[in-house]
């Protein structure tokens, strides 16, 4: 099977998976215009990415790819809030947390690609191929849908999550994860701006506690989000707990840690200091330096 055929199949499967999951969790979702609100949210997540794909293909640029991902989270979450019953403060809490996270991450990633001249090396072999380029935007729609599913399900459910102990616990967990992610990104940005660090790997600050603290923070905050949403779930709605599980799988087994670990070994695999760093610092869960 050609790479284009694989990309086409991947796009179809992505939409099918999102549709199936949306249907499973929609059992208590309020209906709007003949469809459960959570289904509308998933449709909107793909639609936003496909709309931006068109001018991006024409201009042969991925400059707005990451920014579109964040804007999808924000716009669809607002849509969920508008369509939902809004009887509980937890819906506004979850929506607010997603908006804060999306604004921070989107601006961070957009600035990073601007600093790199608007070029992302991941797209070197993709942007000129309409089918493979379309696959990346479709996969981003799936990423947004599965990651935010727990929150969207709770926000649009007729039985919204009541404010309680799990709300407080989830909020604390989210804040801890968000703080870790922000600190990790900030430390790495500062490190890379120093010309003396050119070609070196970061092992200071929180990066001396974990080789991927930003990913640990990301996983932690989505677990916190799921805890806030959990009281709203009943029956098939528990499928929405795929959200934090998907984030964990994505970052630890697919596109996150494995990719960066291979890249690190390729660049610094023969460096004794890097070998010591690999031996002394855990991959993900932070631990005080030895």
Short mmCIF file of N, CA and C in Angstrom, two decimals, residues 94 150 161 165-171 173-174 220-233 241 244:
data_model
loop_
_atom_site.label_atom_id
_atom_site.label_comp_id
_atom_site.label_asym_id
_atom_site.label_seq_id
_atom_site.Cartn_x
_atom_site.Cartn_y
_atom_site.Cartn_z
N UNK A 94 -14.39 23.86 33.96
CA UNK A 94 -13.71 23.06 32.94
C UNK A 94 -13.45 23.88 31.68
N UNK A 150 -13.64 14.23 27.67
CA UNK A 150 -14.20 14.15 29.03
C UNK A 150 -14.87 15.45 29.42
N UNK A 161 -21.68 17.61 36.02
CA UNK A 161 -20.93 17.26 37.23
C UNK A 161 -21.20 18.29 38.32
N UNK A 165 -16.09 17.30 46.15
CA UNK A 165 -14.71 16.96 46.51
C UNK A 165 -13.87 16.70 45.27
N UNK A 166 -14.42 15.93 44.32
CA UNK A 166 -13.65 15.62 43.11
C UNK A 166 -13.35 16.88 42.29
N UNK A 167 -14.23 17.87 42.38
CA UNK A 167 -13.97 19.13 41.69
C UNK A 167 -12.72 19.79 42.26
N UNK A 168 -12.64 19.83 43.57
CA UNK A 168 -11.50 20.47 44.25
C UNK A 168 -10.22 19.68 43.98
N UNK A 169 -10.31 18.35 44.13
CA UNK A 169 -9.13 17.50 43.91
C UNK A 169 -8.67 17.65 42.45
N UNK A 170 -9.61 17.56 41.51
CA UNK A 170 -9.26 17.68 40.11
C UNK A 170 -8.66 19.03 39.78
N UNK A 171 -9.19 20.07 40.39
CA UNK A 171 -8.66 21.42 40.15
C UNK A 171 -7.23 21.55 40.66
N UNK A 173 -5.07 19.07 41.05
CA UNK A 173 -4.23 18.26 40.17
C UNK A 173 -3.96 19.01 38.87
N UNK A 174 -5.00 19.65 38.32
CA UNK A 174 -4.83 20.41 37.08
C UNK A 174 -3.83 21.55 37.27
N UNK A 220 -0.70 15.19 33.69
CA UNK A 220 -1.27 15.47 35.00
C UNK A 220 -2.49 16.38 34.88
N UNK A 221 -2.40 17.43 34.08
CA UNK A 221 -3.52 18.37 34.01
C UNK A 221 -4.76 17.75 33.36
N UNK A 222 -4.56 16.84 32.40
CA UNK A 222 -5.73 16.20 31.79
C UNK A 222 -6.33 15.15 32.71
N UNK A 223 -5.52 14.56 33.57
CA UNK A 223 -6.07 13.68 34.61
C UNK A 223 -6.93 14.52 35.56
N UNK A 224 -6.45 15.70 35.91
CA UNK A 224 -7.23 16.60 36.76
C UNK A 224 -8.54 16.97 36.11
N UNK A 225 -8.53 17.24 34.80
CA UNK A 225 -9.75 17.57 34.08
C UNK A 225 -10.75 16.42 34.14
N UNK A 226 -10.26 15.19 33.97
CA UNK A 226 -11.13 14.01 34.00
C UNK A 226 -11.76 13.83 35.38
N UNK A 227 -11.00 14.15 36.43
CA UNK A 227 -11.54 14.04 37.79
C UNK A 227 -12.68 15.02 38.00
N UNK A 228 -12.56 16.22 37.47
CA UNK A 228 -13.63 17.22 37.60
C UNK A 228 -14.88 16.75 36.85
N UNK A 229 -14.66 16.14 35.67
CA UNK A 229 -15.79 15.72 34.83
C UNK A 229 -16.45 14.44 35.33
N UNK A 230 -15.71 13.61 36.06
CA UNK A 230 -16.15 12.26 36.42
C UNK A 230 -17.55 12.16 37.04
N UNK A 231 -17.94 13.04 37.97
CA UNK A 231 -19.27 12.90 38.58
C UNK A 231 -20.44 13.03 37.61
N UNK A 232 -20.18 13.54 36.41
CA UNK A 232 -21.26 13.70 35.43
C UNK A 232 -21.51 12.42 34.65
N UNK A 233 -20.60 11.45 34.76
CA UNK A 233 -20.68 10.28 33.90
C UNK A 233 -21.60 9.20 34.46
N UNK A 241 -13.57 8.73 29.64
CA UNK A 241 -12.30 8.64 30.37
C UNK A 241 -11.15 8.23 29.47
N UNK A 244 -7.77 11.15 29.31
CA UNK A 244 -6.43 11.11 29.89
C UNK A 244 -5.64 9.88 29.44
#
